Coordinates of C-alpha atoms in Angstrom, one line a residue:
Chain T
X1 CA 82.6 56.6 97.7
X2 CA 83.5 55.0 101.0
X3 CA 81.4 51.9 100.1
X4 CA 81.0 50.5 97.3
X5 CA 78.0 49.5 95.6
X6 CA 77.3 48.4 91.9
X7 CA 76.2 51.4 89.8
X8 CA 73.2 49.6 88.3
X9 CA 70.9 46.5 88.8
X10 CA 67.8 45.5 86.5
X11 CA 65.0 43.3 87.0
X12 CA 61.8 42.5 85.5
X13 CA 58.1 42.9 87.4
X14 CA 57.9 40.2 89.9
X15 CA 61.6 39.3 89.9
X16 CA 64.0 39.8 93.0
X17 CA 67.2 41.8 92.9
X18 CA 69.9 41.9 95.4
X19 CA 72.2 45.0 95.8
X20 CA 75.3 44.6 97.4
X21 CA 77.1 47.0 99.8
X22 CA 81.3 46.8 100.5
X23 CA 82.6 48.4 103.4
X24 CA 85.3 47.5 105.9
X25 CA 85.7 46.7 109.6
X26 CA 85.8 50.1 110.4
X27 CA 82.3 50.5 109.1
X28 CA 79.9 47.9 107.6
X29 CA 81.8 44.9 109.1
X30 CA 82.0 46.5 112.7
X31 CA 78.9 47.6 113.6
X32 CA 75.1 46.9 112.7
X33 CA 74.1 50.3 112.0
X34 CA 73.8 49.5 108.1
X35 CA 71.1 51.6 106.7
X36 CA 69.6 51.5 102.8
X37 CA 68.1 54.4 101.3
X38 CA 65.6 54.7 98.1
X39 CA 65.7 57.8 96.3
X40 CA 63.7 59.1 93.4
X41 CA 65.9 62.1 91.8
X42 CA 63.9 65.5 92.5
X43 CA 62.5 64.2 95.7
X44 CA 63.8 63.6 99.4
X45 CA 65.5 60.4 99.9
X46 CA 63.4 58.1 102.0
X47 CA 64.5 55.4 104.7
X48 CA 63.6 51.6 103.9
X49 CA 66.4 49.6 106.0
X50 CA 67.9 50.5 109.6
X51 CA 70.0 48.4 111.6
X52 CA 71.2 46.3 108.8
X53 CA 67.4 44.4 108.6
X54 CA 65.1 46.4 110.2
X55 CA 62.2 48.1 108.2
X56 CA 60.3 51.2 109.3
X57 CA 57.0 51.6 109.8
X58 CA 55.2 52.1 106.5
X59 CA 57.9 50.1 104.4
X60 CA 57.0 47.3 102.2
X61 CA 58.0 43.9 103.3
X62 CA 59.1 43.0 99.7
X63 CA 62.3 45.3 100.7
X64 CA 64.9 43.1 103.2
X65 CA 68.7 43.8 104.5
X66 CA 71.2 41.4 105.6
X67 CA 74.9 41.4 106.4
X68 CA 77.6 39.0 105.8
X69 CA 81.2 40.3 107.4
X70 CA 81.9 43.4 105.5
X71 CA 79.4 43.5 102.8
X72 CA 75.4 44.2 103.3
X73 CA 72.9 43.6 101.0
X74 CA 69.3 45.2 100.1
X75 CA 66.9 42.6 98.3
X76 CA 63.9 43.7 96.5
X77 CA 61.5 41.1 95.8
X78 CA 58.4 41.1 93.9
X79 CA 60.0 44.0 91.7
X80 CA 57.2 47.0 91.0
X81 CA 57.4 49.9 88.3
X82 CA 57.5 51.8 91.2
X83 CA 60.9 50.6 92.7
X84 CA 62.8 52.0 89.8
X85 CA 64.7 54.7 92.0
X86 CA 68.6 54.6 93.1
X87 CA 69.8 53.2 96.1
X88 CA 72.2 53.8 98.9
X89 CA 73.5 52.2 101.8
X90 CA 75.2 54.0 104.7
X91 CA 77.1 52.9 107.7
X92 CA 77.7 54.1 110.8
X93 CA 81.7 54.0 111.1
X94 CA 84.9 54.4 113.1
X95 CA 85.7 58.3 115.0
X96 CA 81.4 58.0 114.5
X97 CA 81.3 59.7 111.4
X98 CA 78.8 58.1 108.4
X99 CA 80.0 56.4 105.4
X100 CA 77.8 56.1 102.4
X101 CA 77.9 54.1 99.2
X102 CA 78.1 55.6 95.2
X103 CA 74.5 54.3 94.8
X104 CA 73.0 51.6 92.4
X105 CA 70.4 53.0 89.7
X106 CA 67.6 49.9 89.9
X107 CA 65.7 49.7 86.2
X108 CA 62.6 47.9 86.3
X109 CA 62.3 46.5 82.6
Chain E
X1 CA 54.9 64.7 109.6
X2 CA 58.5 65.6 109.8
X3 CA 59.4 67.7 107.2
X4 CA 62.8 69.5 106.0
X5 CA 63.3 72.2 103.5
X6 CA 67.1 73.6 102.3
X7 CA 67.5 76.8 100.6
X8 CA 70.6 78.6 99.5
X9 CA 71.9 80.9 96.7
X10 CA 72.3 77.9 93.8
X11 CA 75.8 79.5 93.1
X12 CA 79.0 80.8 94.8
X13 CA 82.2 82.0 93.9
X14 CA 85.2 79.8 94.4
X15 CA 87.2 81.0 97.4
X16 CA 84.1 82.3 99.1
X17 CA 81.4 80.8 101.7
X18 CA 78.7 78.8 100.7
X19 CA 75.6 79.2 103.2
X20 CA 72.7 76.9 103.6
X21 CA 69.6 76.7 105.7
X22 CA 67.3 73.7 106.7
X23 CA 63.7 74.7 107.7
X24 CA 62.4 72.1 109.9
X25 CA 58.7 71.7 110.3
X26 CA 56.7 68.9 112.2
X27 CA 59.4 68.6 115.2
X28 CA 60.1 70.9 118.0
X29 CA 63.9 72.1 118.4
X30 CA 63.6 73.2 121.8
X31 CA 62.6 69.7 123.1
X32 CA 65.3 67.6 124.0
X33 CA 66.3 65.0 121.2
X34 CA 67.2 65.3 117.2
X35 CA 70.6 65.6 115.4
X36 CA 70.1 67.7 112.7
X37 CA 72.5 67.0 109.9
X38 CA 74.2 68.0 106.6
X39 CA 75.0 65.7 104.0
X40 CA 75.9 66.2 100.4
X41 CA 76.1 64.1 96.8
X42 CA 78.5 65.1 94.6
X43 CA 77.7 64.5 90.5
X44 CA 78.0 61.2 89.7
X45 CA 78.9 60.2 93.0
X46 CA 77.8 59.1 96.3
X47 CA 77.2 60.7 99.6
X48 CA 79.1 62.4 102.2
X49 CA 78.4 63.1 105.3
X50 CA 79.2 66.5 106.7
X51 CA 78.4 67.2 110.3
X52 CA 75.6 67.7 113.0
X53 CA 74.2 69.6 115.0
X54 CA 72.2 68.9 118.3
X55 CA 69.5 70.5 119.7
X56 CA 71.6 72.4 122.5
X57 CA 74.0 73.4 120.0
X58 CA 76.9 70.7 120.5
X59 CA 78.5 70.2 116.9
X60 CA 80.3 67.3 115.5
X61 CA 82.3 67.4 111.6
X62 CA 83.6 65.2 109.0
X63 CA 86.9 65.4 109.9
X64 CA 88.1 65.9 105.9
X65 CA 85.9 69.4 106.4
X66 CA 86.0 70.4 109.8
X67 CA 88.7 73.0 109.3
X68 CA 86.2 74.9 106.9
X69 CA 82.1 73.8 108.0
X70 CA 80.5 75.4 110.9
X71 CA 76.9 74.2 111.1
X72 CA 74.6 76.3 113.6
X73 CA 71.4 76.4 115.3
X74 CA 68.1 79.2 115.8
X75 CA 65.3 77.4 117.8
X76 CA 63.4 80.1 117.5
X77 CA 63.1 79.4 113.6
X78 CA 63.1 76.1 113.4
X79 CA 66.1 76.2 111.5
X80 CA 69.6 75.2 111.0
X81 CA 72.6 76.1 108.9
X82 CA 75.7 75.5 107.5
X83 CA 78.7 77.6 106.6
X84 CA 81.6 76.2 104.4
X85 CA 84.5 78.2 103.9
X86 CA 87.1 78.7 100.7
X87 CA 85.2 76.8 98.3
X88 CA 86.1 74.9 95.5
X89 CA 84.6 73.3 92.5
X90 CA 85.0 70.1 94.3
X91 CA 82.2 71.6 96.6
X92 CA 80.1 71.7 94.0
X93 CA 77.0 69.1 94.6
X94 CA 73.4 68.4 96.1
X95 CA 73.3 69.5 99.8
X96 CA 70.8 67.7 101.9
X97 CA 69.6 68.2 105.5
X98 CA 68.3 65.0 107.9
X99 CA 67.1 64.6 111.3
X100 CA 68.8 61.3 113.1
X101 CA 66.9 60.6 116.4
X102 CA 69.8 60.3 119.2
X103 CA 70.3 56.8 120.2
X104 CA 69.7 55.5 116.2
X105 CA 72.8 55.4 113.6
X106 CA 70.2 56.4 110.7
X107 CA 68.8 59.5 109.2
X108 CA 64.6 59.2 109.0
X109 CA 64.0 62.3 107.3
X110 CA 65.6 64.2 104.6
X111 CA 64.6 67.3 102.7
X112 CA 65.2 67.2 99.0
X113 CA 68.2 68.7 98.1
X114 CA 69.2 71.8 97.1
X115 CA 72.3 71.8 94.0
X116 CA 75.2 74.4 95.0
X117 CA 77.6 74.8 91.8
X118 CA 80.9 76.5 92.7
X119 CA 82.0 78.7 89.9
X120 CA 85.5 80.4 89.1

């Protein structure tokens, strides 16, 4: 995948976890247009963060995003069982295209 | 509430053309706005942006696929479609349709996806 994410992360209920998303200066590092999607298998992916750190209306403030250089991060605080899902990052990039990460499977232990 | 639903054959033979349709409800095709997008997810891999069509019919494709892909729109049916020529096993994936609002750089509504398997 164009963007690199860890294959899996895990945490206990109530804890915080962070998922990284590493790209290049042509995508993550070059634009403040990183988005994050939560995906429960079999359902439609759900936008949870856009433009690095903005939350759409209705998304819990337990989800937050940030970026430093070519790496963006998604932090989920106060982990809940319902947060167990796959998480994908995406970024606007060169030549007006979009690139995505390989996805991170979050396990809530 | 915008809803998108993909439909397709499920199985396509190698070298043939893959055809998918996305039916949209809760959003108008005939008014200004909305880039209707196709994205796919290969097995055990991440997402790949395929391309989009604007309500006016303007299209833009992933350079890696542009020689084989056509996206079209039927505003009378609130549908847009994907055609991918000369498919191979590498085109086996879950195909999603999604919406992007002009001026934004993210996809705010997605369909549930449909699995397309390319067989030999």
